[in-house]
Structures are given as C-alpha cells and as structure tokens.
C-alpha cells in the first residue's frame, strides 16, 4: 500500500493519521523524488463542496481559516467551489455533476460541508443528495474513512454520559467506505412469489477490500494505543465471517498491535457502557456509519468531529461528521468547529502542511479554553455564541 498510508501518527487532538500528498499544487508541483522547495513556493488547489443546509456556512468559515493559517505559513491555497448534493440537483439536475468530480480529482484536497435536506428526501434514489456523496467517495476511491471521537477535557460536561465514563475517551473509528451493502449488487426493488413488493441489498466484501482497510486500521492503531478492535456480525453474516478471517490473517503483519473481535450489537452496548476500553475500531461501511455516530455522541457533540477519507493515491476528502442540519441552517447556530478541524486535517494529512494545521488546532483549543461555546456544546457557566466562535478562532490564528 501507498506511502500515503504509512506515515500514520497521533496528533495533539489524537485525530488521525496520514501523510501529506507528495505533490504540491500546479504552481509548484515537484517532479517525483524532488525535495519540496521553500515554503513560499508552495501552492495547492482545494476543491470546496459546500453542499446544503449548514454546509455553506461552515465551509465559508473553514475556507477563511485555511487561507489565514496557510498564509501565516507561506502556503498559498487556491479554492474552487463546486456544486454537490441538493445544491447541484437544483442547479444542474444531478447530485454530483461530472465537472465536480473532475475538479475534485484534479485538485490537491477536497473540503466538503454537508449534503441533504427535506426538499430532496422523496427524490428517486439516483436523484438524492446522498447518492452524490456515495458517488464522490467511490469516484475518488477513498476507501478508508477515519472518524475520531475524542472527549476534549473542556467539553466533558457536554457529554450525555456520566463524567467518569466519558472523561479521557479517545477512539478512532476506521470505517470501510467504498464497499459493503452501500454498493453491493444485486440491489433494488422486486416482487416475491406471493406478489408482495420487496426491497433488497447485498452485503459483499472481497478479501482484497478487507485486507486494505485492515492494513490502514492496523497502521492507525500502531500509532495510537496499539489496540485494534474489529467489529463484525460473524455469528450470522458470511461477509462478516470473511471479514474476521482476513483481519485475523493481516494481524500477523502487525505483531505489535493487539487485535480483538467484537460483534456489532455488543460493540454498540460497550461503547456506552465503557467506551474507554476502545482505542481503534475497524469495521465495515454500514456498521461504521452507525457506530461512528454513536461514538461521536460520547464526546458531547457531533458538531465537533472532523473526518478524513483517503485512498491509495489521489486527493483525500475531508468533511465534518455531522449532516446538513437544515433545521438550524442560516440561524447563526451551527458549530463550525468540526469543519475547521477537518480543514486542519486537510492541511496536515492531505497537504503535509503540519505547521498550519497546528495553528488551527491550537486556535480551537484556545477558543474552547476561553469558554466560547455554540449551542450544541454549551454548558452552564460557559459563554454562548453563534458565528462569533469563528472570530475567536481567527484572533487566535493571527496571534
Ligand atoms: C455519513 C452519512 C452518509 C453515510 C449518508 C449521508 C449517505 O450518514 O457520512 O455517515 O451513510 O455514509
Ligand atoms: Mg452517518
């Protein structure tokens, strides 16, 4: 597997894990093997996909944060905004226009806001915003989705779990993102032999698909607490039986990582019973979808959590874990921190500009230390703000 996957390391926020892209942007793209020249020469192209609901609000903030943090480090970022999701459906009639995928592929990294909304909920499947998201994941080949759930000490009171249960939780969910039941065939609607309507999907994994996500997860675990828990439903599902067999086989390449297996129902329970038992979790697409939402809630707010999706090569896709929250869009209520932290991940793991990423992470920490909170992370005694939290971050980055 690629160099992109090999330099996995822990970060101050204990987020994830991948090295930067090898090449700089068009203005300074080095030839293979060349050494990157002075910081001032670095220029990268970023595709912005604001999407729907609160997506445009939080991406606008993250874009400004990226520009400021980049320029502080002598890095030029060129942005190109493209349509995706409901916004693309309204403007172009499809959830992922060809130009959007082409622009994303040609750029150095992609920052996505969120997609979806009531307006398009009853669309046919190929005209749903979610289909655009699945297609861009597949189109970019970003099979590894890393979703950290870290309880920050400043926010421990925002967790719905007891303080002693939530305190110190630091989990990384490594979710397989381009396979399994989300993409498996056959799928569709039909009729059974009683003439009743049916709907069906296929949970399918090849050994190669399991091996590559397992290797990413072992690498991540190795740089974190050295513990990997593989979650499956191998007591019932064939796809899970193969999953367990392959993950167990790959474990021999990582003798320094302690591997355990857990059924998904038990894992869902253990996550709220004793989340501190987990370090790194690896699981399939659908279990990862569900468990990462559950894990995120331990931290107090899904509005805090970034994510990164990467493949063997090509640009990574960085996005907050939360959705488009149409109910609070345009009301100065959205928490932009998950997208800001996704921007930090983009800089560090997508572009390899770690110094700029550190500026952003420090600014977020400082802003929280100073007591500023959006509604989703508010607790009594803190300072309730809306968009102002963004200004606080800027001040910190500019310091
Ligand atoms: C996520 C979301 C998506 C998914 C939806 C919007 C298609 O829930 O990124 O977790 O299921 O993967
Ligand atoms: Mg989800």
GROMACS .gro file of C-alpha atoms and ligand atoms in nm:
model
  412
    1UNK     CA    1   0.000   0.000   0.000
    2UNK     CA    2   0.097   0.356  -0.065
    3UNK     CA    3   0.321   0.595   0.116
    4UNK     CA    4   0.008   0.793   0.195
    5UNK     CA    5  -0.090   0.523   0.437
    6UNK     CA    6   0.243   0.463   0.601
    7UNK     CA    7   0.319   0.772   0.800
    8UNK     CA    8   0.038   0.734   1.042
    9UNK     CA    9   0.082   0.926   1.358
   10UNK     CA   10  -0.101   1.063   1.656
   11UNK     CA   11  -0.181   1.433   1.672
   12UNK     CA   12  -0.241   1.674   1.958
   13UNK     CA   13  -0.612   1.614   1.920
   14UNK     CA   14  -0.538   1.246   1.872
   15UNK     CA   15  -0.717   1.267   1.543
   16UNK     CA   16  -0.560   1.054   1.273
   17UNK     CA   17  -0.316   0.952   1.056
   18UNK     CA   18  -0.197   1.005   0.705
   19UNK     CA   19   0.095   1.172   0.544
   20UNK     CA   20   0.057   1.465   0.310
   21UNK     CA   21   0.024   1.438  -0.063
   22UNK     CA   22   0.356   1.413  -0.228
   23UNK     CA   23   0.299   1.682  -0.487
   24UNK     CA   24   0.237   2.048  -0.436
   25UNK     CA   25  -0.020   2.223  -0.649
   26UNK     CA   26   0.020   2.321  -1.012
   27UNK     CA   27   0.223   2.631  -0.932
   28UNK     CA   28   0.497   2.430  -0.769
   29UNK     CA   29   0.443   2.066  -0.848
   30UNK     CA   30   0.773   1.894  -0.783
   31UNK     CA   31   0.895   1.613  -1.001
   32UNK     CA   32   0.886   1.269  -0.847
   33UNK     CA   33   1.153   1.235  -0.584
   34UNK     CA   34   1.240   1.603  -0.575
   35UNK     CA   35   1.264   1.783  -0.247
   36UNK     CA   36   0.996   2.038  -0.174
   37UNK     CA   37   1.148   2.385  -0.204
   38UNK     CA   38   1.092   2.690   0.013
   39UNK     CA   39   0.762   2.731   0.192
   40UNK     CA   40   0.686   3.046  -0.005
   41UNK     CA   41   0.673   2.845  -0.328
   42UNK     CA   42   0.405   2.611  -0.203
   43UNK     CA   43   0.068   2.641  -0.364
   44UNK     CA   44  -0.220   2.398  -0.355
   45UNK     CA   45  -0.561   2.375  -0.511
   46UNK     CA   46  -0.855   2.294  -0.287
   47UNK     CA   47  -1.199   2.193  -0.411
   48UNK     CA   48  -1.472   2.326  -0.185
   49UNK     CA   49  -1.804   2.143  -0.181
   50UNK     CA   50  -2.031   2.349   0.046
   51UNK     CA   51  -2.343   2.139  -0.022
   52UNK     CA   52  -2.666   2.202   0.164
   53UNK     CA   53  -2.817   2.323   0.492
   54UNK     CA   54  -2.544   2.445   0.726
   55UNK     CA   55  -2.279   2.319   0.479
   56UNK     CA   56  -2.220   2.656   0.307
   57UNK     CA   57  -2.197   2.838   0.645
   58UNK     CA   58  -1.937   2.608   0.794
   59UNK     CA   59  -1.735   2.573   0.473
   60UNK     CA   60  -1.717   2.953   0.436
   61UNK     CA   61  -1.568   2.972   0.783
   62UNK     CA   62  -1.324   2.688   0.722
   63UNK     CA   63  -1.213   2.843   0.392
   64UNK     CA   64  -1.118   3.168   0.567
   65UNK     CA   65  -0.943   2.976   0.841
   66UNK     CA   66  -0.748   2.777   0.581
   67UNK     CA   67  -0.642   3.094   0.398
   68UNK     CA   68  -0.525   3.266   0.713
   69UNK     CA   69  -0.343   2.964   0.857
   70UNK     CA   70  -0.189   2.888   0.517
   71UNK     CA   71  -0.065   3.240   0.454
   72UNK     CA   72   0.086   3.252   0.802
   73UNK     CA   73   0.298   2.956   0.694
   74UNK     CA   74   0.377   3.090   0.346
   75UNK     CA   75   0.139   2.847   0.175
   76UNK     CA   76  -0.093   2.967  -0.096
   77UNK     CA   77  -0.426   2.792  -0.123
   78UNK     CA   78  -0.635   2.832  -0.435
   79UNK     CA   79  -1.002   2.749  -0.390
   80UNK     CA   80  -1.256   2.635  -0.638
   81UNK     CA   81  -1.612   2.595  -0.526
   82UNK     CA   82  -1.817   2.324  -0.698
   83UNK     CA   83  -2.175   2.203  -0.675
   84UNK     CA   84  -2.276   1.888  -0.496
   85UNK     CA   85  -2.581   1.740  -0.322
   86UNK     CA   86  -2.913   1.922  -0.321
   87UNK     CA   87  -2.746   2.242  -0.443
   88UNK     CA   88  -2.627   2.053  -0.752
   89UNK     CA   89  -2.970   1.894  -0.801
   90UNK     CA   90  -3.133   2.236  -0.804
   91UNK     CA   91  -2.874   2.394  -1.035
   92UNK     CA   92  -2.775   2.106  -1.261
   93UNK     CA   93  -3.028   1.828  -1.211
   94UNK     CA   94  -2.782   1.572  -1.073
   95UNK     CA   95  -2.632   1.532  -0.723
   96UNK     CA   96  -2.273   1.501  -0.848
   97UNK     CA   97  -2.209   1.681  -1.179
   98UNK     CA   98  -1.922   1.542  -1.390
   99UNK     CA   99  -1.737   1.874  -1.361
  100UNK     CA  100  -1.747   1.847  -0.983
  101UNK     CA  101  -1.586   1.503  -0.978
  102UNK     CA  102  -1.332   1.607  -1.241
  103UNK     CA  103  -1.238   1.921  -1.046
  104UNK     CA  104  -1.213   1.722  -0.723
  105UNK     CA  105  -0.989   1.462  -0.884
  106UNK     CA  106  -0.761   1.729  -1.030
  107UNK     CA  107  -0.719   1.915  -0.701
  108UNK     CA  108  -0.485   1.851  -0.409
  109UNK     CA  109  -0.759   1.806  -0.148
  110UNK     CA  110  -1.133   1.838  -0.109
  111UNK     CA  111  -1.326   2.002   0.172
  112UNK     CA  112  -1.691   1.905   0.194
  113UNK     CA  113  -1.959   2.067   0.412
  114UNK     CA  114  -2.272   1.855   0.430
  115UNK     CA  115  -2.543   1.745   0.192
  116UNK     CA  116  -2.914   1.667   0.205
  117UNK     CA  117  -3.240   1.825   0.318
  118UNK     CA  118  -3.614   1.774   0.342
  119UNK     CA  119  -3.664   1.918  -0.004
  120UNK     CA  120  -3.496   1.624  -0.175
  121UNK     CA  121  -3.588   1.348   0.074
  122UNK     CA  122  -3.851   1.195  -0.151
  123UNK     CA  123  -3.646   1.205  -0.470
  124UNK     CA  124  -3.574   0.884  -0.654
  125UNK     CA  125  -3.253   0.727  -0.539
  126UNK     CA  126  -3.034   0.845  -0.827
  127UNK     CA  127  -3.159   1.198  -0.763
  128UNK     CA  128  -3.091   1.203  -0.389
  129UNK     CA  129  -2.816   1.427  -0.248
  130UNK     CA  130  -2.679   1.122  -0.063
  131UNK     CA  131  -2.617   0.950  -0.395
  132UNK     CA  132  -2.382   1.235  -0.482
  133UNK     CA  133  -2.185   1.172  -0.165
  134UNK     CA  134  -2.160   0.798  -0.228
  135UNK     CA  135  -2.054   0.863  -0.587
  136UNK     CA  136  -1.779   1.104  -0.497
  137UNK     CA  137  -1.643   0.859  -0.238
  138UNK     CA  138  -1.643   0.585  -0.499
  139UNK     CA  139  -1.517   0.818  -0.774
  140UNK     CA  140  -1.219   0.925  -0.565
  141UNK     CA  141  -1.158   0.570  -0.439
  142UNK     CA  142  -1.140   0.689  -0.079
  143UNK     CA  143  -1.197   0.354   0.087
  144UNK     CA  144  -1.066   0.442   0.432
  145UNK     CA  145  -1.273   0.676   0.646
  146UNK     CA  146  -1.119   0.784   0.974
  147UNK     CA  147  -1.354   0.920   1.233
  148UNK     CA  148  -1.203   1.023   1.562
  149UNK     CA  149  -1.417   1.053   1.873
  150UNK     CA  150  -1.209   1.234   2.131
  151UNK     CA  151  -1.355   1.375   2.451
  152UNK     CA  152  -1.183   1.710   2.496
  153UNK     CA  153  -1.132   1.798   2.861
  154UNK     CA  154  -1.305   2.135   2.804
  155UNK     CA  155  -1.619   1.962   2.678
  156UNK     CA  156  -1.653   1.666   2.911
  157UNK     CA  157  -1.967   1.820   3.063
  158UNK     CA  158  -2.134   1.831   2.722
  159UNK     CA  159  -2.141   1.450   2.707
  160UNK     CA  160  -2.468   1.280   2.790
  161UNK     CA  161  -2.268   1.005   2.960
  162UNK     CA  162  -2.150   1.037   3.320
  163UNK     CA  163  -1.831   1.232   3.353
  164UNK     CA  164  -1.633   0.934   3.482
  165UNK     CA  165  -1.743   0.727   3.181
  166UNK     CA  166  -1.675   0.994   2.916
  167UNK     CA  167  -1.359   1.151   3.057
  168UNK     CA  168  -1.049   1.062   2.858
  169UNK     CA  169  -1.228   0.873   2.579
  170UNK     CA  170  -1.016   0.872   2.267
  171UNK     CA  171  -1.145   0.640   1.996
  172UNK     CA  172  -1.070   0.622   1.627
  173UNK     CA  173  -1.329   0.450   1.411
  174UNK     CA  174  -1.181   0.328   1.082
  175UNK     CA  175  -1.478   0.273   0.856
  176UNK     CA  176  -1.460   0.096   0.520
  177UNK     CA  177  -1.618   0.350   0.285
  178UNK     CA  178  -1.649   0.224  -0.071
  179UNK     CA  179  -1.780  -0.131  -0.033
  180UNK     CA  180  -2.026  -0.349   0.156
  181UNK     CA  181  -2.401  -0.312   0.148
  182UNK     CA  182  -2.380   0.053   0.037
  183UNK     CA  183  -2.251  -0.056  -0.302
  184UNK     CA  184  -2.317  -0.432  -0.324
  185UNK     CA  185  -2.515  -0.584  -0.607
  186UNK     CA  186  -2.775  -0.713  -0.665
  187UNK     CA  187  -2.985  -0.441  -0.514
  188UNK     CA  188  -3.321  -0.299  -0.596
  189UNK     CA  189  -3.692  -0.345  -0.566
  190UNK     CA  190  -3.881  -0.653  -0.675
  191UNK     CA  191  -4.175  -0.879  -0.612
  192UNK     CA  192  -4.171  -1.204  -0.416
  193UNK     CA  193  -4.360  -1.522  -0.505
  194UNK     CA  194  -4.663  -1.404  -0.308
  195UNK     CA  195  -4.674  -1.098  -0.530
  196UNK     CA  196  -4.560  -0.870  -0.248
  197UNK     CA  197  -4.327  -0.576  -0.303
  198UNK     CA  198  -3.968  -0.632  -0.184
  199UNK     CA  199  -3.655  -0.426  -0.140
  200UNK     CA  200  -3.313  -0.590  -0.127
  201UNK     CA  201  -2.943  -0.517  -0.090
  202UNK     CA  202  -2.624  -0.717  -0.083
  203UNK     CA  203  -2.357  -0.709   0.184
  204UNK     CA  204  -2.045  -0.821  -0.002
  205UNK     CA  205  -1.670  -0.783   0.055
  206UNK     CA  206  -1.377  -0.926  -0.133
  207UNK     CA  207  -1.069  -1.041   0.056
  208UNK     CA  208  -0.869  -0.761  -0.111
  209UNK     CA  209  -1.114  -0.495   0.009
  210UNK     CA  210  -1.093  -0.626   0.365
  211UNK     CA  211  -0.714  -0.659   0.357
  212UNK     CA  212  -0.655  -0.298   0.250
  213UNK     CA  213  -0.884  -0.143   0.511
  214UNK     CA  214  -0.743  -0.378   0.777
  215UNK     CA  215  -0.388  -0.261   0.695
  216UNK     CA  216  -0.489   0.104   0.727
  217UNK     CA  217  -0.653   0.028   1.062
  218UNK     CA  218  -0.352  -0.163   1.195
  219UNK     CA  219  -0.126   0.127   1.092
  220UNK     CA  220  -0.354   0.372   1.271
  221UNK     CA  221  -0.373   0.154   1.583
  222UNK     CA  222   0.004   0.113   1.584
  223UNK     CA  223   0.050   0.490   1.607
  224UNK     CA  224  -0.220   0.526   1.871
  225UNK     CA  225  -0.271   0.296   2.170
  226UNK     CA  226  -0.169  -0.024   1.989
  227UNK     CA  227  -0.513  -0.184   2.024
  228UNK     CA  228  -0.743  -0.269   1.736
  229UNK     CA  229  -1.098  -0.399   1.778
  230UNK     CA  230  -1.255  -0.540   1.463
  231UNK     CA  231  -1.633  -0.520   1.472
  232UNK     CA  232  -1.847  -0.758   1.268
  233UNK     CA  233  -2.152  -0.985   1.278
  234UNK     CA  234  -1.963  -1.307   1.208
  235UNK     CA  235  -2.214  -1.513   1.408
  236UNK     CA  236  -2.471  -1.453   1.135
  237UNK     CA  237  -2.330  -1.296   0.816
  238UNK     CA  238  -2.098  -1.464   0.563
  239UNK     CA  239  -1.948  -1.128   0.465
  240UNK     CA  240  -1.854  -1.084   0.831
  241UNK     CA  241  -1.710  -1.436   0.852
  242UNK     CA  242  -1.471  -1.348   0.570
  243UNK     CA  243  -1.405  -1.010   0.733
  244UNK     CA  244  -1.296  -1.177   1.057
  245UNK     CA  245  -1.083  -1.433   0.873
  246UNK     CA  246  -0.898  -1.170   0.668
  247UNK     CA  247  -0.848  -0.925   0.958
  248UNK     CA  248  -0.706  -1.213   1.161
  249UNK     CA  249  -0.472  -1.305   0.874
  250UNK     CA  250  -0.349  -0.945   0.829
  251UNK     CA  251  -0.279  -0.927   1.203
  252UNK     CA  252   0.031  -1.141   1.150
  253UNK     CA  253   0.188  -0.841   0.968
  254UNK     CA  254   0.136  -0.629   1.281
  255UNK     CA  255   0.256  -0.835   1.578
  256UNK     CA  256   0.287  -0.518   1.787
  257UNK     CA  257  -0.087  -0.443   1.764
  258UNK     CA  258  -0.327  -0.624   1.994
  259UNK     CA  259  -0.627  -0.742   1.791
  260UNK     CA  260  -0.969  -0.828   1.932
  261UNK     CA  261  -1.301  -0.905   1.765
  262UNK     CA  262  -1.646  -0.797   1.876
  263UNK     CA  263  -1.995  -0.848   1.743
  264UNK     CA  264  -2.157  -0.522   1.641
  265UNK     CA  265  -2.450  -0.547   1.884
  266UNK     CA  266  -2.212  -0.592   2.175
  267UNK     CA  267  -1.989  -0.312   2.042
  268UNK     CA  268  -2.287  -0.074   2.037
  269UNK     CA  269  -2.352  -0.162   2.401
  270UNK     CA  270  -1.987  -0.146   2.511
  271UNK     CA  271  -1.948   0.199   2.354
  272UNK     CA  272  -2.191   0.347   2.604
  273UNK     CA  273  -2.109   0.109   2.891
  274UNK     CA  274  -1.731   0.150   2.895
  275UNK     CA  275  -1.601   0.344   2.594
  276UNK     CA  276  -1.251   0.373   2.737
  277UNK     CA  277  -1.188   0.006   2.655
  278UNK     CA  278  -1.160   0.106   2.287
  279UNK     CA  279  -0.860   0.252   2.111
  280UNK     CA  280  -0.901   0.191   1.737
  281UNK     CA  281  -1.207   0.024   1.585
  282UNK     CA  282  -1.219  -0.113   1.231
  283UNK     CA  283  -1.546  -0.210   1.072
  284UNK     CA  284  -1.745  -0.230   0.752
  285UNK     CA  285  -1.930   0.052   0.581
  286UNK     CA  286  -2.271   0.022   0.746
  287UNK     CA  287  -2.156  -0.072   1.097
  288UNK     CA  288  -1.904   0.212   1.075
  289UNK     CA  289  -2.178   0.454   0.978
  290UNK     CA  290  -2.380   0.361   1.285
  291UNK     CA  291  -2.101   0.318   1.540
  292UNK     CA  292  -1.927   0.643   1.442
  293UNK     CA  293  -2.246   0.837   1.513
  294UNK     CA  294  -2.275   0.660   1.847
  295UNK     CA  295  -1.909   0.719   1.934
  296UNK     CA  296  -1.933   1.084   1.837
  297UNK     CA  297  -2.211   1.143   2.087
  298UNK     CA  298  -1.986   1.031   2.375
  299UNK     CA  299  -1.783   1.344   2.303
  300UNK     CA  300  -2.081   1.570   2.363
  301UNK     CA  301  -2.139   1.690   2.015
  302UNK     CA  302  -2.126   1.560   1.666
  303UNK     CA  303  -2.063   1.928   1.584
  304UNK     CA  304  -1.703   1.893   1.699
  305UNK     CA  305  -1.582   1.598   1.499
  306UNK     CA  306  -1.383   1.604   1.175
  307UNK     CA  307  -1.317   1.315   0.941
  308UNK     CA  308  -1.082   1.221   0.663
  309UNK     CA  309  -1.137   0.979   0.377
  310UNK     CA  310  -0.838   0.857   0.182
  311UNK     CA  311  -0.747   0.604  -0.082
  312UNK     CA  312  -0.429   0.452  -0.218
  313UNK     CA  313  -0.345   0.767  -0.410
  314UNK     CA  314  -0.510   1.088  -0.522
  315UNK     CA  315  -0.664   1.364  -0.315
  316UNK     CA  316  -0.834   1.298   0.017
  317UNK     CA  317  -1.184   1.409   0.110
  318UNK     CA  318  -1.220   1.596   0.437
  319UNK     CA  319  -1.555   1.662   0.596
  320UNK     CA  320  -1.725   1.712   0.930
  321UNK     CA  321  -1.908   1.404   1.057
  322UNK     CA  322  -2.232   1.593   1.110
  323UNK     CA  323  -2.503   1.631   0.849
  324UNK     CA  324  -2.662   1.934   0.688
  325UNK     CA  325  -2.893   2.015   0.985
  326UNK     CA  326  -3.148   2.204   0.771
  327UNK     CA  327  -3.347   2.286   1.085
  328UNK     CA  328  -3.077   2.528   1.206
  329UNK     CA  329  -2.938   2.646   0.871
  330UNK     CA  330  -2.898   3.023   0.836
  331UNK     CA  331  -2.975   3.091   1.203
  332UNK     CA  332  -2.626   3.154   1.336
  333UNK     CA  333  -2.646   2.832   1.536
  334UNK     CA  334  -2.418   2.588   1.352
  335UNK     CA  335  -2.095   2.485   1.520
  336UNK     CA  336  -1.819   2.535   1.260
  337UNK     CA  337  -1.552   2.361   1.467
  338UNK     CA  338  -1.591   2.018   1.306
  339UNK     CA  339  -1.531   2.172   0.964
  340UNK     CA  340  -1.247   2.388   1.095
  341UNK     CA  341  -1.086   2.076   1.241
  342UNK     CA  342  -1.148   1.896   0.910
  343UNK     CA  343  -0.958   2.181   0.745
  344UNK     CA  344  -0.673   2.118   0.989
  345UNK     CA  345  -0.674   1.751   0.891
  346UNK     CA  346  -0.672   1.855   0.527
  347UNK     CA  347  -0.361   2.064   0.584
  348UNK     CA  348  -0.181   1.803   0.785
  349UNK     CA  349  -0.276   1.479   0.617
  350UNK     CA  350  -0.390   1.599   0.278
  351UNK     CA  351  -0.116   1.852   0.203
  352UNK     CA  352   0.151   1.779   0.462
  353UNK     CA  353   0.148   2.138   0.593
  354UNK     CA  354   0.157   2.039   0.955
  355UNK     CA  355   0.255   2.380   1.093
  356UNK     CA  356  -0.060   2.541   0.954
  357UNK     CA  357  -0.272   2.255   1.088
  358UNK     CA  358  -0.122   2.307   1.433
  359UNK     CA  359  -0.215   2.675   1.423
  360UNK     CA  360  -0.577   2.581   1.362
  361UNK     CA  361  -0.588   2.311   1.628
  362UNK     CA  362  -0.430   2.544   1.882
  363UNK     CA  363  -0.681   2.816   1.794
  364UNK     CA  364  -0.972   2.580   1.851
  365UNK     CA  365  -0.831   2.465   2.186
  366UNK     CA  366  -0.772   2.823   2.292
  367UNK     CA  367  -1.122   2.929   2.189
  368UNK     CA  368  -1.271   2.649   2.397
  369UNK     CA  369  -1.037   2.724   2.689
  370UNK     CA  370  -1.166   3.080   2.678
  371UNK     CA  371  -1.516   2.945   2.733
  372UNK     CA  372  -1.678   3.014   2.396
  373UNK     CA  373  -1.946   2.763   2.301
  374UNK     CA  374  -2.209   2.718   2.034
  375UNK     CA  375  -2.544   2.578   2.146
  376UNK     CA  376  -2.458   2.215   2.082
  377UNK     CA  377  -2.164   2.223   2.324
  378UNK     CA  378  -2.298   2.480   2.566
  379UNK     CA  379  -2.299   2.405   2.936
  380UNK     CA  380  -2.386   2.639   3.222
  381UNK     CA  381  -2.104   2.877   3.308
  382UNK     CA  382  -1.972   2.899   2.953
  383UNK     CA  383  -2.018   3.179   2.702
  384UNK     CA  384  -2.292   3.108   2.445
  385UNK     CA  385  -2.204   3.237   2.098
  386UNK     CA  386  -2.301   3.171   1.740
  387UNK     CA  387  -2.085   3.269   1.448
  388UNK     CA  388  -1.868   3.466   1.688
  389UNK     CA  389  -1.682   3.146   1.768
  390UNK     CA  390  -1.527   3.184   1.423
  391UNK     CA  391  -1.394   3.533   1.505
  392UNK     CA  392  -1.241   3.393   1.821
  393UNK     CA  393  -1.059   3.128   1.619
  394UNK     CA  394  -0.930   3.390   1.374
  395UNK     CA  395  -0.791   3.603   1.652
  396UNK     CA  396  -0.605   3.302   1.787
  397UNK     CA  397  -0.463   3.202   1.447
  398UNK     CA  398  -0.346   3.558   1.385
  399UNK     CA  399  -0.170   3.574   1.720
  400LIG     C1  400  -2.221   0.954   0.682
  400LIG     C2  401  -2.361   0.975   0.632
  400LIG     C3  402  -2.373   0.916   0.493
  400LIG     C4  403  -2.344   0.768   0.502
  400LIG     C5  404  -2.509   0.942   0.423
  400LIG     C6  405  -2.543   1.089   0.421
  400LIG     C7  406  -2.511   0.884   0.285
  400LIG     O1  407  -2.452   0.920   0.722
  400LIG     O2  408  -2.126   1.004   0.616
  400LIG     O3  409  -2.204   0.891   0.785
  400LIG     O4  410  -2.433   0.689   0.533
  400LIG     O5  411  -2.230   0.731   0.478
  401LIG    MG1  412  -2.365   0.851   0.901
   0.00000   0.00000   0.00000
